[in-house]
CSV table of C-alpha atoms in Angstrom, one decimal:
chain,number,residue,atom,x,y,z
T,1,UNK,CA,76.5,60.1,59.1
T,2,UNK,CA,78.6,63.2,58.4
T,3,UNK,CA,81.2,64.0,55.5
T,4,UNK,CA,82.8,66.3,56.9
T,5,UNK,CA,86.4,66.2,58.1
T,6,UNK,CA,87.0,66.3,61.9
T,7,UNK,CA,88.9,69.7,62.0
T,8,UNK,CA,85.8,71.1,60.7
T,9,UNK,CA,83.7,69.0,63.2
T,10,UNK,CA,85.9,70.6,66.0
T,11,UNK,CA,85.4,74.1,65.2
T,12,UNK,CA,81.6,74.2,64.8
T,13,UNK,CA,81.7,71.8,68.3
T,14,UNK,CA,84.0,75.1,69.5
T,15,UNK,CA,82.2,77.7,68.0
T,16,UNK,CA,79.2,76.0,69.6
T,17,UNK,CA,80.8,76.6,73.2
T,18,UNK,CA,80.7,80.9,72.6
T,19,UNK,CA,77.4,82.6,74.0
T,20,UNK,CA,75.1,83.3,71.6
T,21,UNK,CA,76.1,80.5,69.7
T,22,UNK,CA,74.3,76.9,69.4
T,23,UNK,CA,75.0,74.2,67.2
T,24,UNK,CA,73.1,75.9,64.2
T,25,UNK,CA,74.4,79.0,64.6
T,26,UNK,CA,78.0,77.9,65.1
T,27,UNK,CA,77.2,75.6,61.6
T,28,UNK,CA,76.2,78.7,59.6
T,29,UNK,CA,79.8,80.9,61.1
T,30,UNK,CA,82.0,78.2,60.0
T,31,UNK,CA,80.3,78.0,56.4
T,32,UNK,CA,81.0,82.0,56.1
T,33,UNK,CA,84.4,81.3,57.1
T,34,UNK,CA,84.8,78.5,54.7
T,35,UNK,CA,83.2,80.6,52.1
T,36,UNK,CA,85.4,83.4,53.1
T,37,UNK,CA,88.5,81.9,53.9
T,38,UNK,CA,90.9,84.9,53.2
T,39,UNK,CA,89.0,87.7,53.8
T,40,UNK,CA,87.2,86.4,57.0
T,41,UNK,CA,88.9,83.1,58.4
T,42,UNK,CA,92.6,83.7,58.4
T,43,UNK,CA,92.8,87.0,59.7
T,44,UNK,CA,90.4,85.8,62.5
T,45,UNK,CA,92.5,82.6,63.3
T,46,UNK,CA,95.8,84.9,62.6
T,47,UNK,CA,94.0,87.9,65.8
T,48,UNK,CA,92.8,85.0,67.3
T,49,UNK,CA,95.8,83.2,67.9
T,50,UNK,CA,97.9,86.2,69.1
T,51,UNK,CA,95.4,86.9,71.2
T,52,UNK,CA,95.9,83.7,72.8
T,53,UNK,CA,99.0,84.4,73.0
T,54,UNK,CA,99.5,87.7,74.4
T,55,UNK,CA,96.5,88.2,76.5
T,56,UNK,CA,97.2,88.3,80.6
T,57,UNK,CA,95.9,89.8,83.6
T,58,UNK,CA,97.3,93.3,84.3
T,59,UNK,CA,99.6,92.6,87.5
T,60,UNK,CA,98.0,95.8,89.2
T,61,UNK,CA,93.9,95.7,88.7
T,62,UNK,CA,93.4,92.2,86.9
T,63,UNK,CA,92.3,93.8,84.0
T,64,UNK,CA,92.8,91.8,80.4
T,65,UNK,CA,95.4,93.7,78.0
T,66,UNK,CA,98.2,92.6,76.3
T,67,UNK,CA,100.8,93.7,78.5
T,68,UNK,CA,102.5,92.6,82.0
T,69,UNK,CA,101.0,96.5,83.0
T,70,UNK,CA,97.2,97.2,81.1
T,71,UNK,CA,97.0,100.2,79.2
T,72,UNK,CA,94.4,102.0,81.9
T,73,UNK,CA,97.1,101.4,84.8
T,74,UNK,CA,99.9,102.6,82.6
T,75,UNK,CA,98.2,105.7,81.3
T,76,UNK,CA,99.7,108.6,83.1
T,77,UNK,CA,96.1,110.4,82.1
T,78,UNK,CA,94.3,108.3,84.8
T,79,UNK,CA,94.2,109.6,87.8
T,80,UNK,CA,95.6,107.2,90.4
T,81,UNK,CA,93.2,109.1,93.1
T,82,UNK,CA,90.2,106.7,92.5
T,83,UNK,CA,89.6,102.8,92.1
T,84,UNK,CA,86.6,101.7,90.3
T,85,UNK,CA,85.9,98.2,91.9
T,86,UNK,CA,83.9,96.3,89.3
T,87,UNK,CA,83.4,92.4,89.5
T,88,UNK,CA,84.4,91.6,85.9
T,89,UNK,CA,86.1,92.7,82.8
T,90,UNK,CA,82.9,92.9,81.4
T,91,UNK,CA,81.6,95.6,84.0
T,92,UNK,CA,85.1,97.5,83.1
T,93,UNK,CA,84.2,97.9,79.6
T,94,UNK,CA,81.1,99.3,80.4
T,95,UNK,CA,82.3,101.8,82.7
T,96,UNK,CA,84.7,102.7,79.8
T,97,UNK,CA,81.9,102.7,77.4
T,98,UNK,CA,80.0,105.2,79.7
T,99,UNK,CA,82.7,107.5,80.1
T,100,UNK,CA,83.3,109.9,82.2
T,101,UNK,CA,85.5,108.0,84.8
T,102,UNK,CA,89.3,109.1,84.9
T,103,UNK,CA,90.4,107.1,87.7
T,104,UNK,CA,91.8,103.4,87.6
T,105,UNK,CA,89.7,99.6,87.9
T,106,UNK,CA,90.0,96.7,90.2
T,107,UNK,CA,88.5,93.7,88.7
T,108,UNK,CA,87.6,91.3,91.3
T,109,UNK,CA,87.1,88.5,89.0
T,110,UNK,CA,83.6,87.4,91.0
T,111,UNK,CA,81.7,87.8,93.9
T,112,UNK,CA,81.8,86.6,97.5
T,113,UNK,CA,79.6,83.1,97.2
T,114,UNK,CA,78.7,80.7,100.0
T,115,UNK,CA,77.1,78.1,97.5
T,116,UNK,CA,80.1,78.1,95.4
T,117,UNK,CA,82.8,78.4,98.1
T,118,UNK,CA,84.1,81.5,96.8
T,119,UNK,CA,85.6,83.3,99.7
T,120,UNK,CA,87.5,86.9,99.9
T,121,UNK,CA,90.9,84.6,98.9
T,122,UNK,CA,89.4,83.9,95.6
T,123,UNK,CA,88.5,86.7,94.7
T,124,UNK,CA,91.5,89.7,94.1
T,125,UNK,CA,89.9,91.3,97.8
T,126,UNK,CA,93.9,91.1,99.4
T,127,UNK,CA,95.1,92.3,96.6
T,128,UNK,CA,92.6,95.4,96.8
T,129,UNK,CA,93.5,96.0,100.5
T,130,UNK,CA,97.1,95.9,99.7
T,131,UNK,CA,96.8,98.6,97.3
T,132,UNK,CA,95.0,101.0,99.3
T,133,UNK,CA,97.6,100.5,101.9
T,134,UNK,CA,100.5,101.4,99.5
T,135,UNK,CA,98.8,104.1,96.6
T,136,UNK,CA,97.6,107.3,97.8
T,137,UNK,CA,93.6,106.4,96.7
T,138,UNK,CA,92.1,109.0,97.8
T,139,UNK,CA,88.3,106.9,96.9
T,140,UNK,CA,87.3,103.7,96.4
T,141,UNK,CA,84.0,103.4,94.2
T,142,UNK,CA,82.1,100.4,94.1
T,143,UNK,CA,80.4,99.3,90.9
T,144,UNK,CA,79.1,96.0,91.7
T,145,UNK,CA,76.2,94.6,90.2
T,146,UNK,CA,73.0,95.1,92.5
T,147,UNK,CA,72.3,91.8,92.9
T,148,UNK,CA,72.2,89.9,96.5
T,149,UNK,CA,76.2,88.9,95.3
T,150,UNK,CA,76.9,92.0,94.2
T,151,UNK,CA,75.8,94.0,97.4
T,152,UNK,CA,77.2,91.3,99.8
T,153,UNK,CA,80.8,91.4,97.9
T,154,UNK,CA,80.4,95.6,98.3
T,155,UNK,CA,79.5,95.3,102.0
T,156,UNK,CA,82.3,92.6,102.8
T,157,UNK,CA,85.2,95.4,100.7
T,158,UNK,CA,83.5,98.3,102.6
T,159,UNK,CA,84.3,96.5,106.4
T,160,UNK,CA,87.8,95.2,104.7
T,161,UNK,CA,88.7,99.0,103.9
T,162,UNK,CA,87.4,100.7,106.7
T,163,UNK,CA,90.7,100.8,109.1
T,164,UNK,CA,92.5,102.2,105.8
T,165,UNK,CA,89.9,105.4,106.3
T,166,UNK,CA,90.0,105.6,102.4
T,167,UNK,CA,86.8,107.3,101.0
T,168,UNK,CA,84.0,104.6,99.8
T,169,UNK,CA,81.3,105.0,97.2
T,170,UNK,CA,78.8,103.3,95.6
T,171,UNK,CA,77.1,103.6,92.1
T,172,UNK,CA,73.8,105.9,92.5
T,173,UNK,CA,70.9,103.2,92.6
T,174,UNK,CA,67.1,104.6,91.1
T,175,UNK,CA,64.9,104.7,88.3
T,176,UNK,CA,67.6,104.1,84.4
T,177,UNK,CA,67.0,106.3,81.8
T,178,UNK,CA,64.0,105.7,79.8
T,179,UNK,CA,62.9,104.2,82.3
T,180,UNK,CA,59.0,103.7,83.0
T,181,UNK,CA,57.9,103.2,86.3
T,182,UNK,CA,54.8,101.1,85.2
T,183,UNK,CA,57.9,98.2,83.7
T,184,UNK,CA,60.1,99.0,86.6
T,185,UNK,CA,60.6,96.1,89.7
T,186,UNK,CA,59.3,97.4,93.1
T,187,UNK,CA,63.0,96.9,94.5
T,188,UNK,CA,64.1,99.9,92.1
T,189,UNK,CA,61.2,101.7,92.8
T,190,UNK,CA,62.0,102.0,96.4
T,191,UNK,CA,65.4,102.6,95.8
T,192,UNK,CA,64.8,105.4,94.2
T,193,UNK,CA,62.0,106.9,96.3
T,194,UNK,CA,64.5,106.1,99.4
T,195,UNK,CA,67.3,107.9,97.3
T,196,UNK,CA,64.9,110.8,96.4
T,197,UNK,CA,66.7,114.5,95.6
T,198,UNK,CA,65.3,117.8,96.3
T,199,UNK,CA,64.8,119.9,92.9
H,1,UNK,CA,87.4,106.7,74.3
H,2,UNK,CA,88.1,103.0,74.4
H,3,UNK,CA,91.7,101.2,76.6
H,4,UNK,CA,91.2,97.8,75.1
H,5,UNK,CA,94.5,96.4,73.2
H,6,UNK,CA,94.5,97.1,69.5
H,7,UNK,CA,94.5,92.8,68.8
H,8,UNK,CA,91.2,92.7,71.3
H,9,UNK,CA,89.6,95.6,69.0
H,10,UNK,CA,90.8,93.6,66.1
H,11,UNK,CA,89.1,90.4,67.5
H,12,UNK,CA,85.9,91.7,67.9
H,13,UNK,CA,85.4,93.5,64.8
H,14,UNK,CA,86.4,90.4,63.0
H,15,UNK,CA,83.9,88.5,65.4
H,16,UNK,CA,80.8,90.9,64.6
H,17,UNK,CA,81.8,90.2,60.7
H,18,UNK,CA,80.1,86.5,61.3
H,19,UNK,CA,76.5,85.6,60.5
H,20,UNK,CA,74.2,86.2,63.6
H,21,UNK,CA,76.4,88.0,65.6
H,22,UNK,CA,76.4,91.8,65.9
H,23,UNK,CA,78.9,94.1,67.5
H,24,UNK,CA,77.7,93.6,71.4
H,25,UNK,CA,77.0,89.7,70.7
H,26,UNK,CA,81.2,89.8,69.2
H,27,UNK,CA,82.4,91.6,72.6
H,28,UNK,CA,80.4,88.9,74.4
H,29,UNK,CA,81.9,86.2,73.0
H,30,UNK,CA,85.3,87.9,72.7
H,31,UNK,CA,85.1,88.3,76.9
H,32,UNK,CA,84.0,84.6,77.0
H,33,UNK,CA,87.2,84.0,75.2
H,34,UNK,CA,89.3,86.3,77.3
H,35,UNK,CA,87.5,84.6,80.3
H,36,UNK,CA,88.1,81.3,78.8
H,37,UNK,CA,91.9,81.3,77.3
H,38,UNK,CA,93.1,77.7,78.1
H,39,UNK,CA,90.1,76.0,77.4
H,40,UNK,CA,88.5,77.9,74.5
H,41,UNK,CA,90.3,80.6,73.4
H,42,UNK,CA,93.6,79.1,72.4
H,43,UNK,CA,91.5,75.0,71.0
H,44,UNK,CA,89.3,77.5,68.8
H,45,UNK,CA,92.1,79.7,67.8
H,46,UNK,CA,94.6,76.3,67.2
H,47,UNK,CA,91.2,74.9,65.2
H,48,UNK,CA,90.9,77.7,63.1
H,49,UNK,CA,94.2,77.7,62.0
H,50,UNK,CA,94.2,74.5,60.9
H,51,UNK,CA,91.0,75.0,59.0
H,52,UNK,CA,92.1,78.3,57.6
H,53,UNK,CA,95.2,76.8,56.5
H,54,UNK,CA,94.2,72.8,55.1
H,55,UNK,CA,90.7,73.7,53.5
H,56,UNK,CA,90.3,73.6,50.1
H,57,UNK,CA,87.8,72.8,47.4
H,58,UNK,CA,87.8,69.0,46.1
H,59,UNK,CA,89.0,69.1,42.6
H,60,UNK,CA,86.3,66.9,41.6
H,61,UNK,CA,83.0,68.2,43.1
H,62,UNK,CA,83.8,71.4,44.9
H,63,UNK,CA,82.9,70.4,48.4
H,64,UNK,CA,85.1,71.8,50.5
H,65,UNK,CA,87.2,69.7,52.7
H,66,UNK,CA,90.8,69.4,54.1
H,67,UNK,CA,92.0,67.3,51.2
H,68,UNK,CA,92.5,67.3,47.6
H,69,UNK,CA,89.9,65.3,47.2
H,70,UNK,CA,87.0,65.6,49.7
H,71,UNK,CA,86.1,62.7,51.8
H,72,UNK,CA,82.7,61.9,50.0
H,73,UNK,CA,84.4,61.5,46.6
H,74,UNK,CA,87.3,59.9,48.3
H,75,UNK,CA,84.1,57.0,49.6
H,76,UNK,CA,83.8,54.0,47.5
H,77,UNK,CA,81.1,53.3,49.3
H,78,UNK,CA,79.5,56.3,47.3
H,79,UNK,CA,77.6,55.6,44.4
H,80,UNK,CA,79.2,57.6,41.3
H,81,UNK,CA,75.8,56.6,39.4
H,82,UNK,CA,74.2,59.8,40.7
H,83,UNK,CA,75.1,63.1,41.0
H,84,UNK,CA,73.4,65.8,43.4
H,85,UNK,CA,73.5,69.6,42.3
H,86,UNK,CA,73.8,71.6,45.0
H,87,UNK,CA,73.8,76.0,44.8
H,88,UNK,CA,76.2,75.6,47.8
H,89,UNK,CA,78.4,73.9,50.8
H,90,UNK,CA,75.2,74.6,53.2
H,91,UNK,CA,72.9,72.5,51.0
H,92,UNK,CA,75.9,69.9,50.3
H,93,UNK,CA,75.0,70.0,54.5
H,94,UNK,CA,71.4,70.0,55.0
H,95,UNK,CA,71.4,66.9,52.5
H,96,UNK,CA,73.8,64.8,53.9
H,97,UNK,CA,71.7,65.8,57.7
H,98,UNK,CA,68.6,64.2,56.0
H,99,UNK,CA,70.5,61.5,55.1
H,100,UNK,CA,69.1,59.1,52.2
H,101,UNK,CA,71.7,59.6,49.4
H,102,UNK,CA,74.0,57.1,48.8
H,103,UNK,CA,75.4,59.3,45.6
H,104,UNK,CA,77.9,62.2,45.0
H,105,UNK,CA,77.8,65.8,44.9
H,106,UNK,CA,78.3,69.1,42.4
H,107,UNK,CA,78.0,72.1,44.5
H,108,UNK,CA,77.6,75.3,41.8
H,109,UNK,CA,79.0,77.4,44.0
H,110,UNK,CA,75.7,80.0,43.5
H,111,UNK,CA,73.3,80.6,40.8
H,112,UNK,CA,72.5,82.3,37.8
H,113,UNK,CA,72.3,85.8,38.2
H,114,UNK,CA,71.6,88.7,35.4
H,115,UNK,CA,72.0,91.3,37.9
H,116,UNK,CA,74.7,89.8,39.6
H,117,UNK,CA,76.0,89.3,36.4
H,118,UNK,CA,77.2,85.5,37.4
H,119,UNK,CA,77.2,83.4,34.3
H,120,UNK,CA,77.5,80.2,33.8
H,121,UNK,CA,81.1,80.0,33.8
H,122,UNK,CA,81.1,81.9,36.8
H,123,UNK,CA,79.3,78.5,38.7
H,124,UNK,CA,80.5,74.9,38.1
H,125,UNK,CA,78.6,74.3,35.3
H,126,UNK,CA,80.9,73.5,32.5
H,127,UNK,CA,82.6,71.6,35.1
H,128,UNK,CA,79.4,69.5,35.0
H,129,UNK,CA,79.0,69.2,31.7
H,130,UNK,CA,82.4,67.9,31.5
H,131,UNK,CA,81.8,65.8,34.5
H,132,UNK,CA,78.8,64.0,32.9
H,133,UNK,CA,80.4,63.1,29.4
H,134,UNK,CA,83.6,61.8,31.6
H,135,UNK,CA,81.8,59.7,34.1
H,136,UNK,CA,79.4,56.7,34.3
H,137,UNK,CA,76.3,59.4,35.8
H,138,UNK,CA,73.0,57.8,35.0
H,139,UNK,CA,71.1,60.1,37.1
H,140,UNK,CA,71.6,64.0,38.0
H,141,UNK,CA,69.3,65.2,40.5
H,142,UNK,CA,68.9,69.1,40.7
H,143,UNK,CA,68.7,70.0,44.4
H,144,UNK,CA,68.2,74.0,43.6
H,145,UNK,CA,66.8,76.1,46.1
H,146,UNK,CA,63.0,76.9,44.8
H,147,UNK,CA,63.6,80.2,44.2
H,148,UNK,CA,63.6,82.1,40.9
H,149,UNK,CA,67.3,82.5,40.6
H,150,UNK,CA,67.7,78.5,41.7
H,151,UNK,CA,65.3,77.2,38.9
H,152,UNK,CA,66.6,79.8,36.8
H,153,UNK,CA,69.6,77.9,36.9
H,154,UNK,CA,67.9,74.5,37.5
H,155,UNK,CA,65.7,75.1,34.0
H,156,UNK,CA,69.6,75.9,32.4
H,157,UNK,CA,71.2,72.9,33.8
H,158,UNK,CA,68.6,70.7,32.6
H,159,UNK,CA,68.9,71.9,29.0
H,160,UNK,CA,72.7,72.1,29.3
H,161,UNK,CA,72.7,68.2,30.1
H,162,UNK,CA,70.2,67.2,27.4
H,163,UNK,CA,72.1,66.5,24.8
H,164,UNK,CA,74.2,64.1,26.5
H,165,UNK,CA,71.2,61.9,27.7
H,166,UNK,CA,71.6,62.0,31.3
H,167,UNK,CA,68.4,61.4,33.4
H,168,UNK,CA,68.1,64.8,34.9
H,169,UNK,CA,65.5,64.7,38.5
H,170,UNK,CA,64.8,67.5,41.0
H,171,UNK,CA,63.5,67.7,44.3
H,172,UNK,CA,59.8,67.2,44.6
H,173,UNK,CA,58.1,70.1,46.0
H,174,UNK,CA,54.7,70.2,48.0
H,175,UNK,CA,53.8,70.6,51.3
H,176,UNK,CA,56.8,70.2,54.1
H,177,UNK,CA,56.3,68.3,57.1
H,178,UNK,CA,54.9,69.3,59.9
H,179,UNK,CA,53.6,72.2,57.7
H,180,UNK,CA,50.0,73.5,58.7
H,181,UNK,CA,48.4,74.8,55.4
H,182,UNK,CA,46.7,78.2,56.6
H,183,UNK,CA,50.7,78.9,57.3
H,184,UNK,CA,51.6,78.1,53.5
H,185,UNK,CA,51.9,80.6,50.9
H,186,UNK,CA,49.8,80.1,48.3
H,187,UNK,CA,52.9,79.1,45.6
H,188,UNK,CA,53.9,76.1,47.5
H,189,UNK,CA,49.9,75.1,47.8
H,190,UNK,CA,49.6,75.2,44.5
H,191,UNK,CA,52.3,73.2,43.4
H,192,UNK,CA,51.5,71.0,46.3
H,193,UNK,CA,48.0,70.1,44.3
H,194,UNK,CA,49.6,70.3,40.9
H,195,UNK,CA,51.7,67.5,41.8
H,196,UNK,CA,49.3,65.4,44.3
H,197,UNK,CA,49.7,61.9,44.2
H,198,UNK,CA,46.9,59.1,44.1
H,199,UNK,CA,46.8,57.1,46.8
């Protein structure tokens, strides 16, 4: 039924695959980038495609830079004290977009799942032990998602670490800002009474 | 504030410049990418660059496709009898996805527009003109958006192309399908009764 040439077919069936994006969506981004084909689509293929090219896992904390060494574990700047443990690149950029940590990431790249068969081996959990054993981290902090995965994965590192007698934390769990009790789940609620500070 | 790599900052600005997605919905696909480098990162990148670099507007009708000479032209199967005006690629899209005609296209490229200050020869229009007095066209059918600026140009078109005695047909207009009337503005009722139809 369709015109339209089969490179052009395979990038709206690719730009499909991105979240966000369905087959209408996808459809409407490759007619901007036809429209736009020098100001918008070649410099995006162009970033795209070194991108591609350059784009690894930093050998230390699994990070995703452009270098053997990512630009967090090769910034003098960050202490070497504390690892953030975070289960995904994702979760790394938004500890960086909250600010206020100085330290240096782990990215697990998952969680501990029976369902899936993803075990400790899977995940970079060796790799984490290893490099307690040979930095001097003074504290491991754990900023796993608090879901069931999330906690079990914190709970399995915590045992892991605990000969190494490294410090562990974990992420402050209560009430977000803005947030209104009334919307809140009863599981955060608790949390946060069980957590309670004295003023 | 940020550590990502200067061509990942460059990816995602470039991504958020794309219809529907914003600046968090372009770091979300950019991660699915980074996620995702074998099997969608470096097919879309490869893709793009193709497109980027083979797309072009057909000579002929302005469709734009990855030959001199776009593949609906190229048809014999197509009749040249008719010709379809079209504001844009898009429409050139939604018409061949409905299907129905068997004819060839003239996309404008945009419309009329005093404030824009587009004239005429800023669209395919002489183009058309020539078109018509070169080719066998019995039949030009005007498929303008129904907007002021689209039968702003429709109205020109038509008088453009009367002189060389060309039938000249647009889109009917009424109510769409599936269309419930207490949702229909008032315009489209109205030209829905002024062109009812016996039955």
């Amino acid at each position: 039924m369709d015109q339209r040439p089969a490179d052009i077919e395979g990038l709206i069936a690719l730009m499909a695959r991105l979240p966000g994006l369905g087959p209408r969506s996808a459809r409407r981004a490759v007619l901007h980038l036809l429209r736009k084909r020098v100001q918008v689509m070649e410099p995006l293929a162009q970033t795209m495609q070194q991108v591609a090219e350059r784009a690894r896992e930093c050998r230390v904390c699994g990070n995703i830079g452009t270098d053997d060494l990512c630009a967090i574990c090769a910034d003098p700047a960050r202490s070497s004290d504390q690892i953030c443990v975070v289960e995904d690149l994702s979760d790394l950029w938004a500890m960086e977009r909250a600010g206020g940590f100085k330290g240096r990431y782990h990215v697990l790249g998952g969680t501990l799942s029976a369902i899936d068969a993803i075990g400790p081996d899977d995940l970079r959990i060796p790799h984490l032990v290893a490099r307690i054993a040979d930095e001097a981290v003074q504290e491991v902090i754990l900023a796993l998602n608090v879901t069931v995965e999330g906690q079990t994965t914190a709970h399995y590192i915590a045992e892991a670490l605990a000969p190494s007698g490294v410090g562990i934390s974990a992420l402050a769990q209560g009430v977000p800002m803005g947030g209104e009790l009334d919307y809140l789940d009863d599981g955060t609620i608790s949390a946060a009474l069980a957590a309670r500070r004295r003023l």
